XYZ file of C-alpha atoms in Angstrom:
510
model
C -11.339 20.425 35.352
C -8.199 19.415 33.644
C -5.471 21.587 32.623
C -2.688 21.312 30.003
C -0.458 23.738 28.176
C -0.506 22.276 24.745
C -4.332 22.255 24.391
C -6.175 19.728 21.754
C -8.049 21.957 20.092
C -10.845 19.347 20.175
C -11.184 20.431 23.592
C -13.124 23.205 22.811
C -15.459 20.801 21.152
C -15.682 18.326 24.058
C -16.516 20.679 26.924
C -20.250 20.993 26.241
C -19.761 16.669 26.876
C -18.757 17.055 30.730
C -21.289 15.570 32.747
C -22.036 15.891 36.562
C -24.222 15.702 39.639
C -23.693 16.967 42.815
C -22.948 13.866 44.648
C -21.968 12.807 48.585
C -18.593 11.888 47.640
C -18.060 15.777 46.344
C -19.494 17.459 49.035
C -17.569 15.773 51.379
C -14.522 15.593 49.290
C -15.237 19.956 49.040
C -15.958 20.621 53.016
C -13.235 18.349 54.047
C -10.502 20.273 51.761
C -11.931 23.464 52.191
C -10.812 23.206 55.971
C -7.258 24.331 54.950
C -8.558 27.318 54.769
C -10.030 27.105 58.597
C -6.028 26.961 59.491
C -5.401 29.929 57.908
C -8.100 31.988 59.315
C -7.906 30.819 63.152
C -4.020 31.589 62.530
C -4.869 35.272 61.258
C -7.836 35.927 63.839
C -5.921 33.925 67.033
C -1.828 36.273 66.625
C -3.952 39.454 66.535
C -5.715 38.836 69.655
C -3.167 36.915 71.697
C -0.562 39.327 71.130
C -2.302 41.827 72.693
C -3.479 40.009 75.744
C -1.543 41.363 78.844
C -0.797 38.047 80.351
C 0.816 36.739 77.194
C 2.977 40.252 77.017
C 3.892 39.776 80.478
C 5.495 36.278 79.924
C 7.451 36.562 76.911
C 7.377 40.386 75.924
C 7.658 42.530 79.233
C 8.992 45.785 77.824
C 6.485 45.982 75.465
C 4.042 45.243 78.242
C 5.556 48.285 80.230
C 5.587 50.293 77.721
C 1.722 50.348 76.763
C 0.834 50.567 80.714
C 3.209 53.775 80.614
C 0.839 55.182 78.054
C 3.924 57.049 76.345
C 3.367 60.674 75.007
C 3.261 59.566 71.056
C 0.759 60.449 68.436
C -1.918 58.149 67.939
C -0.289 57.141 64.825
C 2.956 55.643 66.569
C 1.914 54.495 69.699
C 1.123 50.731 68.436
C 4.231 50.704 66.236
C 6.720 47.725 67.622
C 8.611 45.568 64.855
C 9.618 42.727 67.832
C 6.107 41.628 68.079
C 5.194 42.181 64.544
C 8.264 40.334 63.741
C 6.852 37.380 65.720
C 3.716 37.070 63.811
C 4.971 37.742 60.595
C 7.674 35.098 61.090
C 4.787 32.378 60.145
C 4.598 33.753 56.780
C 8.029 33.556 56.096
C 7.938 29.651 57.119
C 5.220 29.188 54.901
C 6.750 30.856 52.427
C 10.033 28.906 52.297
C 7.913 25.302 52.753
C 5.479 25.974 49.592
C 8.457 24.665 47.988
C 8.717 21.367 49.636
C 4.629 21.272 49.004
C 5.333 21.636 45.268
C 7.141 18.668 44.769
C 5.203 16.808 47.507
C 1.995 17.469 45.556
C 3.445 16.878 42.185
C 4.305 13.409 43.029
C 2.385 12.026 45.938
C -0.758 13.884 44.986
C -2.712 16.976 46.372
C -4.018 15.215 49.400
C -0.346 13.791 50.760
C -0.266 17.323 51.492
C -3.292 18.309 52.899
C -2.499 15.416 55.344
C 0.791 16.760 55.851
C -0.073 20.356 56.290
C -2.633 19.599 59.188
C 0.090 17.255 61.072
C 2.310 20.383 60.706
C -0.166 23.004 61.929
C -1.647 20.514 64.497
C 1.947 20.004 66.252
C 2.625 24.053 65.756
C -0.300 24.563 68.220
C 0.702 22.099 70.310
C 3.704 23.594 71.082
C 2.642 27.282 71.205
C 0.019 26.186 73.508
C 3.208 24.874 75.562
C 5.313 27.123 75.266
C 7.096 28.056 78.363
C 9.918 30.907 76.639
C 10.004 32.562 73.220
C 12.203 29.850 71.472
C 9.152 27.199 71.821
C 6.848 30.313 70.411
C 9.027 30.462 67.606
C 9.571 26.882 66.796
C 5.547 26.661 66.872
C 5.166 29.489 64.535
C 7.499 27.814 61.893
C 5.775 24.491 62.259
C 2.667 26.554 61.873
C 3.929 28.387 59.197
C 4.700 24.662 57.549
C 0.985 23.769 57.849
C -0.262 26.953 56.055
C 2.339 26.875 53.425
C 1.186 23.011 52.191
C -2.315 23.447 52.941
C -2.487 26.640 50.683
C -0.661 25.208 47.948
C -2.765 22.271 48.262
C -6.352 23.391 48.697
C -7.095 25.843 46.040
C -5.696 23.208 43.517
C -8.004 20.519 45.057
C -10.924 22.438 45.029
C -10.109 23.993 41.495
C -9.721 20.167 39.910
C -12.717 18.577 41.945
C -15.402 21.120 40.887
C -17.392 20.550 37.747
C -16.406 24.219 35.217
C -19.795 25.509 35.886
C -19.614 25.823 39.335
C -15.707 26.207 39.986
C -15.683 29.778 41.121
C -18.617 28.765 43.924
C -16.694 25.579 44.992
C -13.522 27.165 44.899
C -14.277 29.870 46.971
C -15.120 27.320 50.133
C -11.310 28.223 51.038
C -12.293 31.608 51.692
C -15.443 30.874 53.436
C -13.589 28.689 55.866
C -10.508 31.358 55.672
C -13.684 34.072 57.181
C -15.222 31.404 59.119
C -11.604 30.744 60.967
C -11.225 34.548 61.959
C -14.489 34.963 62.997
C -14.166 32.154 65.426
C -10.932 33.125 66.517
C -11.997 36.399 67.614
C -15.247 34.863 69.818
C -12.578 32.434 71.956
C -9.811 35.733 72.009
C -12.828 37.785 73.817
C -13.782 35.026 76.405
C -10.209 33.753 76.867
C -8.724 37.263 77.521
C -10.794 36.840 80.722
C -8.944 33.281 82.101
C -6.075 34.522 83.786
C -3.291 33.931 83.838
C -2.985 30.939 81.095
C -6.286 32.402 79.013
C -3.906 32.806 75.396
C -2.726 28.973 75.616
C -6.146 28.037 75.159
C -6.303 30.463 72.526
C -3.249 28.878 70.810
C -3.631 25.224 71.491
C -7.348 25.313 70.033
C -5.869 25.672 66.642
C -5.451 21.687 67.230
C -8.758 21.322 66.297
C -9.248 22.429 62.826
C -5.962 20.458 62.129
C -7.389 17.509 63.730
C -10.633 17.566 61.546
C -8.534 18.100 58.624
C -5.869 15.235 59.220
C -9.121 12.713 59.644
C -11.185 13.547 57.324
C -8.264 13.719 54.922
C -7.618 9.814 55.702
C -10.935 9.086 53.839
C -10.213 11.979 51.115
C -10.106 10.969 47.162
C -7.268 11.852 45.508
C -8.029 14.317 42.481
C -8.553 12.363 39.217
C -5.912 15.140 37.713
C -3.710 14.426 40.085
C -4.375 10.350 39.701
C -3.831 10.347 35.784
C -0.194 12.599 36.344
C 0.750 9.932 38.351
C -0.004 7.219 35.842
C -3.180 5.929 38.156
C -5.372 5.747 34.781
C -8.200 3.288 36.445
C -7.849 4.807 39.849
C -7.847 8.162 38.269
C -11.458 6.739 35.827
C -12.966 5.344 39.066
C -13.025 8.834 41.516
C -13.776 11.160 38.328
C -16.784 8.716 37.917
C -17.416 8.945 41.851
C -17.425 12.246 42.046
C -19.388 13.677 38.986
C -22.030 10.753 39.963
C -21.921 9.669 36.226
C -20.375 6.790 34.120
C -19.849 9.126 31.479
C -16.581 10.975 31.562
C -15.592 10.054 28.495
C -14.971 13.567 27.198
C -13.568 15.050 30.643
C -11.199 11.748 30.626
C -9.495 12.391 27.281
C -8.902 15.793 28.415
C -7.586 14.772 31.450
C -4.976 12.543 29.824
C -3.872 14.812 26.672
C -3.004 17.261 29.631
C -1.061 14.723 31.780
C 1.112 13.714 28.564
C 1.885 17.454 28.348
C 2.707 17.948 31.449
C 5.203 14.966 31.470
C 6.900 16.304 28.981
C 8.096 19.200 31.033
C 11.423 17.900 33.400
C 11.473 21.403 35.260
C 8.129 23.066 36.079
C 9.691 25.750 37.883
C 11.764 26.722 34.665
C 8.626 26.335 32.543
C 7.024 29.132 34.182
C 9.230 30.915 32.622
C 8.816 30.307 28.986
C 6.842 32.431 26.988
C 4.198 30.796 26.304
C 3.332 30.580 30.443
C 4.013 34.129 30.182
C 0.365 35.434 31.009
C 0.166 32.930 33.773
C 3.066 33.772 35.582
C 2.521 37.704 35.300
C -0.939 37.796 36.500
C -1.050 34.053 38.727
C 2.190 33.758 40.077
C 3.084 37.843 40.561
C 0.392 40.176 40.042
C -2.827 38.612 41.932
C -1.187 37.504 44.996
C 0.939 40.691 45.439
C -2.216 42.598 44.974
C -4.335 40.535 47.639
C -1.868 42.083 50.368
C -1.613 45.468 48.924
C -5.309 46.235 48.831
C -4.971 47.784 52.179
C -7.322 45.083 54.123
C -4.927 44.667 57.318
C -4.804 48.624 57.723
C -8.602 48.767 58.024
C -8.502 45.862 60.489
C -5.954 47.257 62.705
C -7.909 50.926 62.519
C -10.762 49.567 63.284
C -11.210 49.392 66.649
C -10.007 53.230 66.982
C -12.341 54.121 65.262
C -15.164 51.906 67.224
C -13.514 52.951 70.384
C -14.387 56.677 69.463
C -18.214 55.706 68.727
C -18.422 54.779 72.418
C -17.706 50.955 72.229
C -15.324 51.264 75.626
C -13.715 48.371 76.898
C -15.009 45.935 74.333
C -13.842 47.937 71.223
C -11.770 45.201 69.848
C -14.588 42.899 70.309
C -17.126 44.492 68.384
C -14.282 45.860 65.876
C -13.482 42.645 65.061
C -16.688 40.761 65.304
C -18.268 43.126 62.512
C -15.403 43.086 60.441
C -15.195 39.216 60.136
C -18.759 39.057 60.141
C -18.829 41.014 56.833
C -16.168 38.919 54.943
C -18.456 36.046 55.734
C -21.376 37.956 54.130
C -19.317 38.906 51.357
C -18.102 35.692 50.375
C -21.430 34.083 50.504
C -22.359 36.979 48.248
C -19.155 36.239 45.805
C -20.141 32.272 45.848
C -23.423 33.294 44.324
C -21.909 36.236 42.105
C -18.524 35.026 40.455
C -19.789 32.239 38.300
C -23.070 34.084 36.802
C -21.329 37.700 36.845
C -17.718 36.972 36.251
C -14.309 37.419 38.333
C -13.435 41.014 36.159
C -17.074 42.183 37.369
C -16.207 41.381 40.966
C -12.340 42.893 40.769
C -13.641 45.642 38.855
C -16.410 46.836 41.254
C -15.180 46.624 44.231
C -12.069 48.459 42.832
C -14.041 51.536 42.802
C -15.769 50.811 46.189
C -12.508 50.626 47.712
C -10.762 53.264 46.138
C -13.915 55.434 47.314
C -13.537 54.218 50.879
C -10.057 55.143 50.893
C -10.016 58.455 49.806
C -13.318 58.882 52.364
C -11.080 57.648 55.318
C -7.758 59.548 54.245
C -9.495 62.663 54.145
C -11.534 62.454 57.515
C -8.369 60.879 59.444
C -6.505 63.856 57.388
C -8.469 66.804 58.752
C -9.946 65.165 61.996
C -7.955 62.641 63.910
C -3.868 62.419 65.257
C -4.330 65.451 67.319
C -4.406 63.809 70.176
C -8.012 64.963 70.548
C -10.535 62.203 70.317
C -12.627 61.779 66.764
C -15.866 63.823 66.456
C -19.037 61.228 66.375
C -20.193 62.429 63.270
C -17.076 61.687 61.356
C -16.468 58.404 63.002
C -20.224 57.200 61.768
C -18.997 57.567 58.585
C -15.520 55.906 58.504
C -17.730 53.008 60.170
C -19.577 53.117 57.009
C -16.735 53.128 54.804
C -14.934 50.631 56.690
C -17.968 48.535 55.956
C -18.128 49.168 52.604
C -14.560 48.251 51.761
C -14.886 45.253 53.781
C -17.254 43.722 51.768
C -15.259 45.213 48.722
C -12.781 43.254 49.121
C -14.241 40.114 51.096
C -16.165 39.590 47.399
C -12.990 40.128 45.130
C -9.508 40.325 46.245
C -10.324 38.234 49.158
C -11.422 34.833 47.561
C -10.921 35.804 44.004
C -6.657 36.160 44.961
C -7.195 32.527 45.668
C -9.679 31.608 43.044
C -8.126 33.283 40.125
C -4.485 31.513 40.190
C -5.692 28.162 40.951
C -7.459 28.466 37.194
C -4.955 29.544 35.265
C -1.909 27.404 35.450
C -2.033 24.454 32.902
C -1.336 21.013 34.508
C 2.339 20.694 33.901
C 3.210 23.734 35.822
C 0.160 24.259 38.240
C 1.873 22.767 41.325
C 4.365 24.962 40.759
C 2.710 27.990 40.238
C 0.462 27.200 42.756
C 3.630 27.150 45.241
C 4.842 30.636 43.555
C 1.364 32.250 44.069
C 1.426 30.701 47.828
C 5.159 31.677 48.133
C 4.368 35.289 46.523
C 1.048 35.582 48.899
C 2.474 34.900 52.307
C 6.375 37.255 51.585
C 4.098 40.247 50.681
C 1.178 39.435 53.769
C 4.820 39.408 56.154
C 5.642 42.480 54.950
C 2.633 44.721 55.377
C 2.620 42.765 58.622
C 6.360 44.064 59.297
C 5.948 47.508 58.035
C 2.270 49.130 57.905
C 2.650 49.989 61.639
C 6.048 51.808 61.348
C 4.376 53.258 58.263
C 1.338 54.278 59.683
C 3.567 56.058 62.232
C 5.448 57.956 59.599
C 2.956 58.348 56.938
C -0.206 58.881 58.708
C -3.242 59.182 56.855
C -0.877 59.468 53.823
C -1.296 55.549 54.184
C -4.366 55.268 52.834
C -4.089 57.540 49.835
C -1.190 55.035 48.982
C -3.462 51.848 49.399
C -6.224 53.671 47.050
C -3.424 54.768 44.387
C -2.278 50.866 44.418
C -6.005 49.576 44.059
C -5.793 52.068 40.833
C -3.227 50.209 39.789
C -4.366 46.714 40.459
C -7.422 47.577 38.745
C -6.078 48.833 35.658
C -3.790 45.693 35.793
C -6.831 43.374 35.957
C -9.287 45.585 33.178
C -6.499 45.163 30.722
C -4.513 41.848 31.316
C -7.220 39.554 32.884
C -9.616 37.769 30.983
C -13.061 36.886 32.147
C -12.644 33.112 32.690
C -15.996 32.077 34.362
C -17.387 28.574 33.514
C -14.442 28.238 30.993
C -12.927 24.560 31.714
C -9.091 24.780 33.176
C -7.595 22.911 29.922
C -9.143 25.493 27.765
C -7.811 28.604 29.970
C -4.653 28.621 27.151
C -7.387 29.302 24.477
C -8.141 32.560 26.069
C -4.316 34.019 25.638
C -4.789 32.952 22.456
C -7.738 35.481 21.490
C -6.482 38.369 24.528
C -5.487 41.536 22.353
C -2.425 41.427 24.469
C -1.482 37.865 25.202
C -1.429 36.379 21.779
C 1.579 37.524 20.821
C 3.101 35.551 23.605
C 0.981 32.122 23.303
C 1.147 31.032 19.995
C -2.061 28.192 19.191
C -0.462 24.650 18.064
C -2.244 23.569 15.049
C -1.604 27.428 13.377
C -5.340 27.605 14.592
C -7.113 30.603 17.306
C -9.645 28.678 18.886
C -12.575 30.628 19.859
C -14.023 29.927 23.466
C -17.461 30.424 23.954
């Protein structure tokens, strides 16, 4: 549960100590966090679906609007490619981005749930104001205070959950944000469908319901304990005792305690977090937590398949409510797969889960490439027989990556950064996450337009990549307590020349 950069190598000793139960303070403690992740998702599922809602064209983007009812003579590549209404969804991330900055020093010293509590005041007054809006300067303003929201509540969730959860279970727990991440799009797209039908005001409702998560959040965040890690950095010793005692349901902590304070007088020691990262010894944490995993998550080639989708549906004979069922089935499998991760990744692993679906959606690629390749952009409509099978493969790499990359690019990070620096790298991975998700929002259309199904041979030669960069660099770190995460540099047959062990000693983890 702790973390700390200069580990007592006692710690190793002391882990088998740690002591829990599941208790009613954790579970709420868990749901109520893992509702940052609700933001995120109704955000991601809600901008798809309003933006393509004629009544919300009409108001504030009336060329594009005339454009798509002149049904220009463009390849069915191009013919979706616009980068002023990208631009306006991908201008959240870019607030987010900038404000995981403000969230790292925010949750260094006031604690993780200051902001959680300010994230969902944020995103709360963000929908508020799109749901408002009466010209695009209001839509933009509620994107940035939206983009606000996400930025603190990602920085600040997967930390919470990470600290809260006992080591056994951490990968299950942590992966809550995910859930709620599906859970969020899922929802979204059921009130799109039935409030594309309310004209002409049917996409305020759309927007302004994002209140509700935040409001949920903001109260139950009121009555939220602070993380005993977060407690003991500030000097809160007894405070810190009392809600580590709370939550595991057991008196003794004695073990998980000492750990918890040999980490916070390391990570007082360090003035400048940010500059920290950069030592050597954070060297593996900042490579693979801070740059690799995050940039990865948005390269996989997840938002192509969602925006392909519902060509391909509409060719199966779906009609009008193609984007419906698209949608619907998509989101639905993420939910399966995470379920299916929170009962995989602490028995199997997180390498198993990155490893495996690296080949299933490397696979799917290639499948989809090819068929799109040889079959589709014509401007003929997709034989039945080949879109049966991208439906299959679109499946199949939806669940892919809805049991690794998904959850895992949040789970991952939030367990590798020692205590001193893990606000920081926290707001790095957020920071990282959210430039590279605006820029496959920006570009995949205008790339889809000029590389056609070329697109997807790139997104399976990246997954390559990404999964040679996780078989050789990552280590499996399942059940492994946070403050003894250093220990595994220490034996990796790559890392150890970069984190030397403090006593002279390699301590094995077990």
């Amino acid at each position: 549960m702790a973390g700390g950069g200069f580990v007592d190598p006692e710690a190793a000793k002391r882990a088998h100590l740690y002591e829990y139960r599941i208790t009613k303070a954790f579970v709420f403690a868990c749901c109520v966090a893992a509702l940052g992740g609700s933001l995120f998702g109704y955000d991601l599922g809600v901008s798809g679906g309003v933006t393509s809602m004629d009544d919300f064209l009409i108001r504030f983007f009336p060329k594009i609007y005339a454009r798509k009812q002149q049904h220009l003579n463009e390849t069915d590549y191009c013919k979706y490619d616009n980068q002023l209404l990208t631009l306006f969804t991908s201008s959240l991330y870019f607030a987010g981005l900038v404000s995981t900055f403000g969230a790292s020093y925010l949750t260094r010293t006031k604690g993780r749930r200051a902001s959680i509590l300010f994230g969902s005041v944020s995103f709360f007054l963000g929908g508020l104001l799109n749901a408002c809006a009466v010209n695009i300067a209001m839509l933009i303003i509620g994107r940035i205070l939206l983009g606000l929201g996400i930025g603190f509540g990602n920085q600040a969730v997967p930390l919470y959950l990470s600290e809260t959860a006992p080591p056994k279970i951490r990968g299950m727990i942590n992966q809550l944000f995910q859930l709620t991440t599906c859970l969020g799009i899922l929802v979204a797209n059921f009130i799109n469908y039935f409030t594309d039908k309310i004209h002409p005001w049917g996409w305020r409702l759309s927007l302004g319901l994002a209140m509700v998560p935040a409001s949920l959040m903001f109260i139950g965040g009121l009555y939220l304990p602070e993380t005993p890690n977060s407690l003991v950095e500030q000097g809160r010793l007894d405070e810190a005792r009392m809600n580590l005692e709370r939550i595991r349901g057991t008196t003794n902590v004695d073990a998980e305690f000492h750990d918890l304070q040999v980490a916070s007088d390391a990570a007082r020691a360090i003035k400048h977090p940010f500059r920290n990262l950069l030592a050597r010894k954070n060297r593996p944490q900042f490579v693979i937590g801070a740059l690799g995993i995050p940039a990865f998550q948005q390269l996989t080639g997840m938002n192509s398949i969602l925006f392909y989708a519902p060509v391909i549906f509409q060719s199966l004979g779906f009609g009008s409510n193609t984007s419906l069922y698209s949608s619907i089935i998509t989101s639905s499998m993420l939910v399966v797969a995470t379920f299916i991760s929170m009962y995989v990744v602490d028995r199997k692993g997180r390498r198993f889960l990155f490893l495996e679906a690296g080949c299933q959606m490397i696979i799917s690629m290639l499948v989809v490439a090819i068929i799109l390749g040889l079959k589709f952009g014509h401007g003929v409509e997709l034989p039945k027989s080949y879109a049966a099978i991208l439906v299959v493969m679109i499946c199949a790499f939806v669940l892919a990556y809805g049991w690794s990359w998904g959850p895992l690019g949040w789970l991952v990070p939030s367990e590798l950064f020692p205590l001193e620096t893990r606000s920081a790298g926290q707001s790095i991975v957020v920071c990282n996450n959210l430039f590279f998700t605006a820029l496959v929002a920006q570009c995949f259309l205008v790339s889809l337009c000029h590389l056609r199904y070329g697109i997807f041979l790139l997104f399976a030669a990246l997954i390559m990549i990404m999964s040679c960069f996780v078989y050789f660099l990552l280590p499996e770190t399942k059940q492994v307590p946070i403050e003894e995460i250093v220990l595994l540099w220490q034996n990796h047959r790559f890392w150890k020349k970069y984190v030397e062990p403090s006593d002279g000693k390699v301590v094995r983890v077990g």
